[in-house]
XYZ file of C-alpha atoms in Angstrom:
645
model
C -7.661 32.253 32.427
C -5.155 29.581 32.858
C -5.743 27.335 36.016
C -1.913 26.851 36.580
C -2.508 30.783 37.459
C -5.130 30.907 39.913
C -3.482 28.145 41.798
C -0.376 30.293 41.845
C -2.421 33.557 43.112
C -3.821 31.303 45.949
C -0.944 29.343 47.087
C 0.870 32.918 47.455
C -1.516 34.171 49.133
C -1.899 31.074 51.399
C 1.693 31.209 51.874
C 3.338 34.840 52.078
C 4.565 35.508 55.530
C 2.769 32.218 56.904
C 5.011 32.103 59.558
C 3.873 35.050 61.413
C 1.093 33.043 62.606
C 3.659 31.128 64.233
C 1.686 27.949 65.364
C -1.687 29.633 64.808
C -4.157 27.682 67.544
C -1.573 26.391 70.213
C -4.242 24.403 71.945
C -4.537 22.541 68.417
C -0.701 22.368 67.732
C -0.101 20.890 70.836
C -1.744 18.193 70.553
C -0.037 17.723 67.186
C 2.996 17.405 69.224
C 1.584 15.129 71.405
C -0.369 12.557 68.743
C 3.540 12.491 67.514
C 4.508 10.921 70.452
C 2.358 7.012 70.149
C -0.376 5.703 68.706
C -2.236 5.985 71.713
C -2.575 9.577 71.344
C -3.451 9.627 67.860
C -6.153 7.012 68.244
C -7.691 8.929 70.918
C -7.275 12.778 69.681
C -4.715 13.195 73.014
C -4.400 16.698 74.029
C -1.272 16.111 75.975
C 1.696 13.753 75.751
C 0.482 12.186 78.976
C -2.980 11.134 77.331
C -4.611 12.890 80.052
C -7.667 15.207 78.062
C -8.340 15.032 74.365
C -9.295 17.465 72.413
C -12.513 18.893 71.973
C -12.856 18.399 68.409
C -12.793 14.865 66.180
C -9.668 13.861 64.695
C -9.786 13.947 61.117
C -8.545 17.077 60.466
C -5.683 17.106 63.499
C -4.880 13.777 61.840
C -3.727 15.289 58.633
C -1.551 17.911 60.721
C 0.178 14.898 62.563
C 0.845 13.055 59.193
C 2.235 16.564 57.610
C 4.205 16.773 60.486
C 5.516 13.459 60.456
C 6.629 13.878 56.914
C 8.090 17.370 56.975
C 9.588 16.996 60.845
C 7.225 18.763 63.490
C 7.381 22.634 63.194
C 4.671 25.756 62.901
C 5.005 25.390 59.149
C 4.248 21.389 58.370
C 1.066 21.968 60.957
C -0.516 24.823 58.886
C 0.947 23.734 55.453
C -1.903 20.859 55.578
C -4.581 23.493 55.749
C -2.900 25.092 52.896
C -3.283 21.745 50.966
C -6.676 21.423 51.519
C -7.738 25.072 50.597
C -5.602 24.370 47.335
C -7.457 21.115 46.373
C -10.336 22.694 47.396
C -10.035 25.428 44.351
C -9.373 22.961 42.121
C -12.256 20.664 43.184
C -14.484 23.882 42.210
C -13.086 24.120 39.053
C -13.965 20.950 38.058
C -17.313 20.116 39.470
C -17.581 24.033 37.213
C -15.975 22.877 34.561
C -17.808 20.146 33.731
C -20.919 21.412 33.591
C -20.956 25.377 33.078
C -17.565 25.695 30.920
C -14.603 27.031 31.346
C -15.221 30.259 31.696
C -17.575 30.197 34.419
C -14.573 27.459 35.959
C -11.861 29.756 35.988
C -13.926 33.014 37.444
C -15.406 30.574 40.288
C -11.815 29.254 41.110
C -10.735 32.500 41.549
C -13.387 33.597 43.260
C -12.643 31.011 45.958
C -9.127 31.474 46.125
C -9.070 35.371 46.755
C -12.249 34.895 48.990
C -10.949 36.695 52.056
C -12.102 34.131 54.645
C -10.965 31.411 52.731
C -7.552 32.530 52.798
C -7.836 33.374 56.596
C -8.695 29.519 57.332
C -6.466 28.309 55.143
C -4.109 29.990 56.553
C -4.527 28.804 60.523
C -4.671 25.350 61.703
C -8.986 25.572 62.442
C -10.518 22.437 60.803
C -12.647 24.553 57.903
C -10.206 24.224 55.433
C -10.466 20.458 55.557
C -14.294 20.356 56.169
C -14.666 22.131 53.186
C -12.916 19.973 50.793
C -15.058 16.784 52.104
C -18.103 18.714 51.515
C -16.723 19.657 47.888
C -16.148 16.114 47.868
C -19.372 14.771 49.101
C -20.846 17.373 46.882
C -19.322 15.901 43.478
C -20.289 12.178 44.537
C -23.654 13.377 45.492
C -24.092 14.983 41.728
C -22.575 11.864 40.048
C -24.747 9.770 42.373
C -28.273 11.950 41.040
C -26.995 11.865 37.386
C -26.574 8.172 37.728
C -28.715 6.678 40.053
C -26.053 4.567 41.771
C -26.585 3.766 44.936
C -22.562 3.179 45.655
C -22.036 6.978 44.822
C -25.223 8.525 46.571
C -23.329 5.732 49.681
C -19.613 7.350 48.860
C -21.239 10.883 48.981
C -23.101 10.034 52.416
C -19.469 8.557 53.799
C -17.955 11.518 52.616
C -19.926 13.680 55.099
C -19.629 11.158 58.220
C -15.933 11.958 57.636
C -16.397 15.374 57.778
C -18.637 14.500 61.089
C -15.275 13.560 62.087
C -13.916 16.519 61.237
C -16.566 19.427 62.314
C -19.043 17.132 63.902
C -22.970 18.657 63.387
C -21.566 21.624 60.633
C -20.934 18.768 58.421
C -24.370 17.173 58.533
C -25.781 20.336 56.800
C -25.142 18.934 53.445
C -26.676 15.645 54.279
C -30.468 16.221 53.302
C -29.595 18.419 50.027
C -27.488 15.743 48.886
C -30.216 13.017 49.481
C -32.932 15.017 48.478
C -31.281 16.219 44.814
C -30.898 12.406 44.440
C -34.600 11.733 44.958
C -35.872 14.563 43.160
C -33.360 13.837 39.942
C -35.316 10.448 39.332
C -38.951 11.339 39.956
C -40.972 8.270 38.365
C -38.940 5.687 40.445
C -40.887 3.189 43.135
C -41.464 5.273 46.198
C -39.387 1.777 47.273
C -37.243 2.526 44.912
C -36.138 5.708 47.092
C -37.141 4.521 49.945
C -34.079 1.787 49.564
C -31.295 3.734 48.717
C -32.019 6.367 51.382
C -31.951 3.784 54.050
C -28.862 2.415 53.163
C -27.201 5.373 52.558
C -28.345 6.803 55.671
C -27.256 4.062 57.002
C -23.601 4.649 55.837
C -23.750 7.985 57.102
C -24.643 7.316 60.737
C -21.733 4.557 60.565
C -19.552 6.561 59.444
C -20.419 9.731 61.112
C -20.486 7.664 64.919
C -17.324 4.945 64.701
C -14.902 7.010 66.319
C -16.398 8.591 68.546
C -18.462 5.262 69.408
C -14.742 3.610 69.616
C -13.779 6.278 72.006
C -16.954 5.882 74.377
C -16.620 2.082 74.240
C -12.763 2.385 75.195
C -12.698 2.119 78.965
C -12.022 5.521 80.785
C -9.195 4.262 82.610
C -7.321 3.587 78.706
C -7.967 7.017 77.469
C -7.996 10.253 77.574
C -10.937 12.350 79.509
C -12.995 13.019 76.828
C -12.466 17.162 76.631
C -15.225 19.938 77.064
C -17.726 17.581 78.212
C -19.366 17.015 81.707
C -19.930 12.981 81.519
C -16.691 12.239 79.761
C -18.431 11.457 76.699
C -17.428 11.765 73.343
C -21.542 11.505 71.696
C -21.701 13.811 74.712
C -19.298 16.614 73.120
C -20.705 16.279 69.251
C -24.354 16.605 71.023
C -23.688 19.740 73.415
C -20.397 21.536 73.100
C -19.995 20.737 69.571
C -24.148 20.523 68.429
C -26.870 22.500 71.334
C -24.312 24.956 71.836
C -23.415 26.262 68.378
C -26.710 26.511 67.596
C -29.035 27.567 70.634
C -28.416 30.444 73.139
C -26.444 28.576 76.652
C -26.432 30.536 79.556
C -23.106 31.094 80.466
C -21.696 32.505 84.354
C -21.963 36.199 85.147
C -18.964 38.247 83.458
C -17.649 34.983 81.949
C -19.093 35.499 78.204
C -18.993 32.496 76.544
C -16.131 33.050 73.743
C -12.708 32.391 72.381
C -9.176 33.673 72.541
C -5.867 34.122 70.100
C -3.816 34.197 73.202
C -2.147 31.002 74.700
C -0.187 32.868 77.579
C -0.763 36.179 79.201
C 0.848 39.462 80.362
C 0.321 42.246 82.455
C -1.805 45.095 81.458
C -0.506 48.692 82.417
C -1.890 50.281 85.237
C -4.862 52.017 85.318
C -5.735 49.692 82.560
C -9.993 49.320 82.195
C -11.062 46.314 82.296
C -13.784 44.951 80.063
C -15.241 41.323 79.531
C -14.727 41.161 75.721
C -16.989 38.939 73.078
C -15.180 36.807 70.800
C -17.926 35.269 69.143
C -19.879 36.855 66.728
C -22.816 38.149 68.930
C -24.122 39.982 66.051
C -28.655 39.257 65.710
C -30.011 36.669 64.250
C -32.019 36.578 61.454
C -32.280 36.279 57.767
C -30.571 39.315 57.268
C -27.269 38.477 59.756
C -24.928 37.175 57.354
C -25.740 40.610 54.947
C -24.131 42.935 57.706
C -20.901 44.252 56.914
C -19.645 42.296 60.331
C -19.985 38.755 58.152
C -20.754 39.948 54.933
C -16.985 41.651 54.401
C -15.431 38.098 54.729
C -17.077 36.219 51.673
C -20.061 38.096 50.195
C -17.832 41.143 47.886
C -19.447 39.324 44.764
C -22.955 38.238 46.148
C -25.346 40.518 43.652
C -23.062 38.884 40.997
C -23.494 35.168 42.660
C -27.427 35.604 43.123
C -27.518 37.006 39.427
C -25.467 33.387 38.756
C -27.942 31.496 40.887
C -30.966 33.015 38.418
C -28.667 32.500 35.648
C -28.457 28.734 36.496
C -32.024 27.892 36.980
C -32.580 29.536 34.077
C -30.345 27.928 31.930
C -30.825 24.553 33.503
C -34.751 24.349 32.929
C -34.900 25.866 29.735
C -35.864 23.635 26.484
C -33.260 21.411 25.733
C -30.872 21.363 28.783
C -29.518 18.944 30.538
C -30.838 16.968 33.247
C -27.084 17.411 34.623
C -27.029 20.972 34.560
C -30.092 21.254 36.750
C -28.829 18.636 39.224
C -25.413 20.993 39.559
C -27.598 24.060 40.360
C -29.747 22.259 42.956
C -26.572 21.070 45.118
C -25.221 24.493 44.724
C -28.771 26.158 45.491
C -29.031 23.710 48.462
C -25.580 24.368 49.658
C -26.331 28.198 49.628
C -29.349 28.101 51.142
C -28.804 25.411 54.369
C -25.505 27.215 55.507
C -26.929 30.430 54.810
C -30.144 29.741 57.149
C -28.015 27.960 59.746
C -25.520 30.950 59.810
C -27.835 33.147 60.351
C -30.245 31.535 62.992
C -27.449 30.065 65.142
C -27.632 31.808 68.439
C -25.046 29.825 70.340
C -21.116 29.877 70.378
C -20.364 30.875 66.399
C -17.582 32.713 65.458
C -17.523 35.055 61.959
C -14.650 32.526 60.477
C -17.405 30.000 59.842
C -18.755 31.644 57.000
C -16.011 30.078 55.140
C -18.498 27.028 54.395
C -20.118 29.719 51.778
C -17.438 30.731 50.050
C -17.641 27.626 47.732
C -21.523 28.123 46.502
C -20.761 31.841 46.145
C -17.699 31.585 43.818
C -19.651 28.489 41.804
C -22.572 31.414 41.172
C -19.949 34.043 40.616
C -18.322 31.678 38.090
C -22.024 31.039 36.570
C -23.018 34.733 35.865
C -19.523 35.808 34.236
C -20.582 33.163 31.643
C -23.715 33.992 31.487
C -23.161 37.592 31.279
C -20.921 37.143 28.098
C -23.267 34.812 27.039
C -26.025 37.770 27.093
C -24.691 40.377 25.494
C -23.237 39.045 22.861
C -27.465 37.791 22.478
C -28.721 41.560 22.130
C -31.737 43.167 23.258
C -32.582 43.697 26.702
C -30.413 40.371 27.559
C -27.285 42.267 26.819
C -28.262 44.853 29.981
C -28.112 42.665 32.247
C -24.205 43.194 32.409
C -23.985 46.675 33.206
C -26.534 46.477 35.989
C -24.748 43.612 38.005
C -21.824 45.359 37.566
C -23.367 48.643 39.281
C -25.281 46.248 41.998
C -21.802 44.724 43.182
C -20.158 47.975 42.899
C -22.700 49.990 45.001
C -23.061 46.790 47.347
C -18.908 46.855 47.968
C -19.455 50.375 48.556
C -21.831 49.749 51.599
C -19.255 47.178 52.688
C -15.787 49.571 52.509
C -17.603 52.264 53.967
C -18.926 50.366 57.255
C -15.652 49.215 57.679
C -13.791 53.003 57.162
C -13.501 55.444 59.722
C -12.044 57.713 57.099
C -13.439 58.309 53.557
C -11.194 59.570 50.686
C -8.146 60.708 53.437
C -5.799 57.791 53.367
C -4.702 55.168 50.317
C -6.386 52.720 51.370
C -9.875 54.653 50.695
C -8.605 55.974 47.749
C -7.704 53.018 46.489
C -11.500 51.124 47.059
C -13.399 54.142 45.838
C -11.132 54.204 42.521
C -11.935 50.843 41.977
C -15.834 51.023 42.425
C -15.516 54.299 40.429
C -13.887 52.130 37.665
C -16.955 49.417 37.620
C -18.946 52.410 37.324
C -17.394 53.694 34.299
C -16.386 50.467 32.508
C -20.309 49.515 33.089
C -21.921 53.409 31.605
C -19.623 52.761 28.731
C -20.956 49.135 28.056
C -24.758 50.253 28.317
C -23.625 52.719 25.054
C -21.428 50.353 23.097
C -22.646 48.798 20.072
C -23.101 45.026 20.077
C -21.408 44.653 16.956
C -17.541 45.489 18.233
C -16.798 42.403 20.576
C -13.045 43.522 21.745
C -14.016 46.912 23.622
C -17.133 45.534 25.204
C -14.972 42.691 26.060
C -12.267 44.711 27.740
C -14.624 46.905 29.204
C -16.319 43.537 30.820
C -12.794 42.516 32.276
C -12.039 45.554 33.639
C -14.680 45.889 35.498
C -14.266 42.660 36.642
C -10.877 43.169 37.808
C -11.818 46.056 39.768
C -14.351 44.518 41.670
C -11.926 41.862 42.764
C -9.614 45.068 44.081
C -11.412 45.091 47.500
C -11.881 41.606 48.080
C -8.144 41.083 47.398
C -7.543 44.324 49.952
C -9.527 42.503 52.321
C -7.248 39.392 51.795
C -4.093 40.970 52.026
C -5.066 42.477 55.216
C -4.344 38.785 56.712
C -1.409 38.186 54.921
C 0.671 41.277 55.175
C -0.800 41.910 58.720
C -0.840 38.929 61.786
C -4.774 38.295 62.405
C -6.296 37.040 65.453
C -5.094 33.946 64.543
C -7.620 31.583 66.577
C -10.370 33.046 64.942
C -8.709 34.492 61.756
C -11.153 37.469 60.278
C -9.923 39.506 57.881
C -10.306 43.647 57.631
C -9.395 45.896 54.860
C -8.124 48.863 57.856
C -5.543 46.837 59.570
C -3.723 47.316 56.100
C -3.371 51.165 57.733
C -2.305 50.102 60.930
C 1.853 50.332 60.692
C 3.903 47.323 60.684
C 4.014 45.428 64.357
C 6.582 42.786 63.175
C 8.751 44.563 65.957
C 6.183 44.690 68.910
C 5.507 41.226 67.783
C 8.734 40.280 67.988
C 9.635 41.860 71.538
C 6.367 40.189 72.965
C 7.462 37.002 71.570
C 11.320 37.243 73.051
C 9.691 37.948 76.568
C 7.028 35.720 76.486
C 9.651 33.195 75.842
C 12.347 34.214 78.061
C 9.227 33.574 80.648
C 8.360 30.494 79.344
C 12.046 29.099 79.417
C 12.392 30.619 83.241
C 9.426 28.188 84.346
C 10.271 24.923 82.356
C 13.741 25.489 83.579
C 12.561 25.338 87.000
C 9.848 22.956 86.731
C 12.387 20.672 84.609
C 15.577 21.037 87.270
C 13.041 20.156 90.555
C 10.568 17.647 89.193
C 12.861 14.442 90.093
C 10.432 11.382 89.517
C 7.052 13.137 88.812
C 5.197 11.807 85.579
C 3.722 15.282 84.708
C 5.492 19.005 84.836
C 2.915 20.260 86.095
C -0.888 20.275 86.387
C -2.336 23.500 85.112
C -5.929 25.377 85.189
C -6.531 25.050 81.622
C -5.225 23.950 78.360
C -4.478 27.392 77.157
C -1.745 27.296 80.093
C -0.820 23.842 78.961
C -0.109 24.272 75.391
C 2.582 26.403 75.033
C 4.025 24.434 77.949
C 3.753 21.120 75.516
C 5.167 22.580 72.680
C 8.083 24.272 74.485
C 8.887 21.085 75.875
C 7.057 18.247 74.822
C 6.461 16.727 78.328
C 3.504 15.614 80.101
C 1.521 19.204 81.575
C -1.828 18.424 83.009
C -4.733 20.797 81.996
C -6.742 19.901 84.783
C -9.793 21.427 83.850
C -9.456 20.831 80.064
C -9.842 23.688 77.465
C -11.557 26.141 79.340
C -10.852 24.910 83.008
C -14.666 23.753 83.670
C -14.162 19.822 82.579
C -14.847 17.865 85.502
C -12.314 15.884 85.108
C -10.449 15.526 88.830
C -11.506 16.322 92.465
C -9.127 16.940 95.297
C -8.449 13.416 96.124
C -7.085 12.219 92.495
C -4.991 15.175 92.917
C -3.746 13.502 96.313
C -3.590 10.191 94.612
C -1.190 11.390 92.013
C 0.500 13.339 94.701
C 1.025 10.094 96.595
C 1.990 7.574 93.665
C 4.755 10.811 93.273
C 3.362 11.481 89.515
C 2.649 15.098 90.308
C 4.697 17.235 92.094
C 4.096 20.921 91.196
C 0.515 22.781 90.514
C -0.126 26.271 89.244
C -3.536 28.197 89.916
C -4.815 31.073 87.847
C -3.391 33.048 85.109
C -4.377 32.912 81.980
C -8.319 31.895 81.208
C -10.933 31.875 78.307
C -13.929 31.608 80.676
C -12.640 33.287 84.837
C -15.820 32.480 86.201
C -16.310 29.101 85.080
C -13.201 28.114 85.776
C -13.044 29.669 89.139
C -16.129 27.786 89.915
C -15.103 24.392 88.628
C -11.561 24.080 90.078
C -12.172 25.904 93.416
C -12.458 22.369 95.073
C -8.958 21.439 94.067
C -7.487 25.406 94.585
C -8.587 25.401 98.212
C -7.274 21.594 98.826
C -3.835 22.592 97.001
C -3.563 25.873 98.863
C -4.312 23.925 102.074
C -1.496 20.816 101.308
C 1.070 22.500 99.217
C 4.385 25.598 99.546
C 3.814 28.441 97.474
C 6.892 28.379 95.223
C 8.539 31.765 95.446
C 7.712 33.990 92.417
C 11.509 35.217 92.437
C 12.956 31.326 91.459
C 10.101 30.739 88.213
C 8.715 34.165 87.067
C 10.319 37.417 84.946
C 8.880 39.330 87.826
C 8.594 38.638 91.376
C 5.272 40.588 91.402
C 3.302 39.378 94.687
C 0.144 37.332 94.954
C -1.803 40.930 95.498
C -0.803 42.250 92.158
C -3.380 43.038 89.839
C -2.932 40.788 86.884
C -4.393 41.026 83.548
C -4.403 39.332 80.363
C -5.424 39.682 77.105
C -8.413 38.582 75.489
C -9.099 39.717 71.717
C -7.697 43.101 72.779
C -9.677 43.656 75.518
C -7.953 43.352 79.631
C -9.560 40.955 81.553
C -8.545 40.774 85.607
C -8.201 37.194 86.623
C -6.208 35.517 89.697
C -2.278 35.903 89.293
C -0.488 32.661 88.258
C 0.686 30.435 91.860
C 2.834 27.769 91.609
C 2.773 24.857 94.561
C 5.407 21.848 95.334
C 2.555 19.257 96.418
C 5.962 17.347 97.603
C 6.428 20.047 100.072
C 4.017 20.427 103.064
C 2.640 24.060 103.637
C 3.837 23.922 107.512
């Protein structure tokens, strides 16, 4: 199978209808926009224009937005294009660490594997940092192989740099990679001086904790007063954020505020539920149980497991082929990164009790496709050997058939009454068939067992690619992009979609205008609850907007008298309270301080002159979180310039 055509399957499927995602995470895009603005804001990972908050993430990845848009002009497209990149080089990076050392064959399947994985193509198409953490693991994954063939310490250093930068990308979810890496490297040269080892992982530790620390070490050292709050943290630390927010709180259970769950949202601005409308305190994350058998639910397992019987028949397949008499010391070096891959992500996946969303399984889609790409080989490889060898086909190709089964039918409400049923249980029926008739065909007539082999490999890709298409033809929740099969039976909402958007901007363009026309002198907009406020705000304008609580309106970032500071050096003029909100509670609880001193100093701005809808204060007001309503304050806006009496 040509590689010029799997790169063409995955770029259009990376790239049809991208644009409905419009600017995918606004919270992210923003501070795109803003990074564009100076230096200053790149260095530091600014959130806003103003250099106010950073984001609560490292900068490698946001980096590589900023430069696409600087090349390409900013827009929604030149942000997620450079995810797009990366899950392109990624695919090729599989096929030739494959290549290399498994063949072509096995190359081309686990290429393709990758590219139609559906999670793969969810990330790769948003602007979330997998897509780029992956490739520096693939990365750090081929110097780490060279490095163990070798037994150079400048690749086994390369390989350990290679994973600081993806510190700086994903902070802790990089580090996963880090001991299989070192320990392959060990293992691969057995008889060496335990000083010998002992060297060389010191150093290249080392190189990894350098790496892994300078910026965020930079940031800490920078004084506070030259940078932005660091975001999401309570000590305005950035070894703070990569220790709790982004480390103790992916991974262990945090208790979180009564009816304030602790999750994430698509939305960057709200509207007003109907009336009558129950309200419910939704779960973004992926509360599913822990446990070694979390990531084989259908809930996780329907993004990037279609093909696992086939990949753990490759992972066999690999260890067999790599220890038997007269392989190479290479081949069994490739299977233990791959093995180690598997197995670290797959354990942390599926132990993590803290904030993880379903999206994260992308990190397995590379090991996965490698083993997929393995066993196709090996399969071939087989039968064409004879005896009880040449049954191992037909079996995997009834395992992955009756294991895509379990998968379509926990995800359908309806069996066998709409095409999209249909259209799955053809396809496993076809497996079926294609693998009855190759436990009866002779050995001796390679072109029908051969056909029969592709077949039923092509219709085992047919829900996987289903699954796919369900984020491409169909807008996903694009901050934490899963993909399902059924939304493909859900009819078209371009035109909802595009209603929602027209008001939500006609709204938008109502309160810049005012905010714009009365500000005068003032340095920011306005100060806002939260960054979700702030964001569209930014990229509407691409002025200074305060999110005085940072991303989920807990930072501690001001109290009441920086607010009257700024108030009385005339930066800040106008404040809004409430609205939209990721976490009500928390938010209610951290900025109540600064409400009540606001309330107490400032004139409510009459609803009539900035909103759609004069709706009063006393209005229920809902937004939407993942689908579900959530009551929360109604938005207030305050001139600070203007005394309340």
């Amino acid at each position: 199978m040509p590689l010029t055509f799997i790169v063409a399957v995955a770029a259009l499927a990376r790239t049809w209808q991208l644009s409905q995602n419009e600017f995918s995470r606004q919270y992210y895009a923003a501070g795109v926009r803003s990074q564009l603005e100076s230096w200053h804001n790149f260095l530091f990972n600014s959130f806003d224009p103003a250099g106010f908050v950073s984001i609560d993430k490292p900068p490698v990845a946001i980096w590589l937005q900023v430069i696409s848009a600087k090349l390409l002009g900013f827009s929604a497209l030149s942000i997620l294009l450079a995810q797009v990149m990366a899950g392109l080089a990624a695919i090729l990076l599989v096929y030739i660490l494959v290549q290399k050392y498994w063949g072509r064959t096995a190359a081309a399947v686990a290429a393709l594997s990758l590219a139609l994985s559906p999670v793969n193509v969810a990330v790769d198409r948003s602007n979330n940092t997998e897509s780029c953490l992956i490739l520096v693991l693939l990365t750090a994954a081929w110097f780490g192989i060279r490095a163990a063939e070798t037994g150079r310490l400048v690749l086994l250093c390369a390989a350990m740099a290679a994973i600081g930068v993806g510190f700086n990308i994903k902070m802790g979810a990089a580090l996963v990679l880090a001991p299989v890496l070192a320990l392959t490297f060990s293992l691969a040269r057995p008889r060496a001086p335990v000083t010998w080892h002992l060297g060389r992982q010191v150093i290249a530790g080392m190189v990894l904790v350098i790496v892994s620390l300078s910026w965020a070490v930079l940031f800490d050292l920078a004084p506070a007063r030259d940078r932005p709050y660091a975001g999401s943290t309570r000590h305005n630390s950035m070894l703070e954020l990569a220790l709790v927010h982004n480390g103790a709180a992916r991974f262990l259970a945090m208790a979180t505020p009564a009816g304030s769950p602790a999750n994430s949202s698509p939305a960057a601005s709200s509207e007003t539920a109907p009336a009558g409308t129950v309200v419910r305190q939704p779960v973004m994350t992926d509360d599913s149980p822990v446990g070694l058998l979390r990531l084989f639910r259908p809930r996780a397992a329907a993004q990037f497991a279609w093909l696992l019987p086939l990949a753990l028949l490759g992972l066999a397949f690999a260890w067999s082929d790599a220890s038997g008499p007269g392989a190479a010391r290479s081949r069994r070096i490739s299977a233990a990164v791959w093995t180690g891959w598997l197995a670290m992500y797959w354990i942390v996946l599926s132990f993590a009790g803290g904030l993880i969303h379903t999206y994260y399984v992308a990190v397995l889609g590379p090991p996965l496709a490698v083993f997929s790409g393995i066993a196709a080989a090996g399969l071939w490889s087989r039968w064409q050997a004879g005896k009880l060898a040449r049954m191992h086909l037909p079996l995997v190709i009834i395992a992955t058939a009756a294991w895509q089964a379990y998968l379509c039918i926990a995800r359908s409400e309806t069996i066998g009454s709409d095409w999209l049923s249909v259209t799955w249980l053809t396809s496993i029926g076809i497996a079926a068939i294609c693998a009855a008739g190759l436990c009866f065909l002779p050995q001796q007539n390679g072109r029908l067992p051969k056909l029969f082999a592709v077949v039923a490999f092509g219709a085992l890709l047919v829900s996987p690619i289903l699954t796919a298409a369900s984020v491409v033809l169909r807008r996903p929740n694009i901050a934490a992009p899963i993909a399902n099969m059924t939304a493909l039976l859900a009819p078209s909402d371009t035109d909802r979609l595009a209603s929602r958007t027209s008001r939500l901007e006609a709204a938008r363009q109502k309160l810049t205008g005012y905010l714009t026309a009365n500000r005068e002198t003032a340095k920011f907009l306005v100060a806002v609850p939260n960054a979700n406020v702030a964001a569209p705000l930014i990229l509407a304008t691409g002025q200074p907007v305060m999110a005085m609580g940072g991303y989920l309106g807990d930072d501690p970032i001001l109290a009441p008298a920086d607010i009257e500071q700024l108030v009385s050096d005339r930066q800040l003029r106008f404040v809004m309270l409430g609205g939209y909100t990721l976490a009500p509670a928390k938010q209610a609880a951290a900025l109540e301080p600064i409400a009540r001193w606001v309330r107490t100093k400032g004139r409510p701005v009459d609803p009539k002159l900035w909103r759609l809808s004069g709706a009063s204060s006393s209005t229920p007001y809902r937004i939407n979180l993942g689908n579900e309503w959530v009551e929360v304050p109604p938005p207030e806006l305050f001139d600070l310039w203007r005394t309340a009496n």
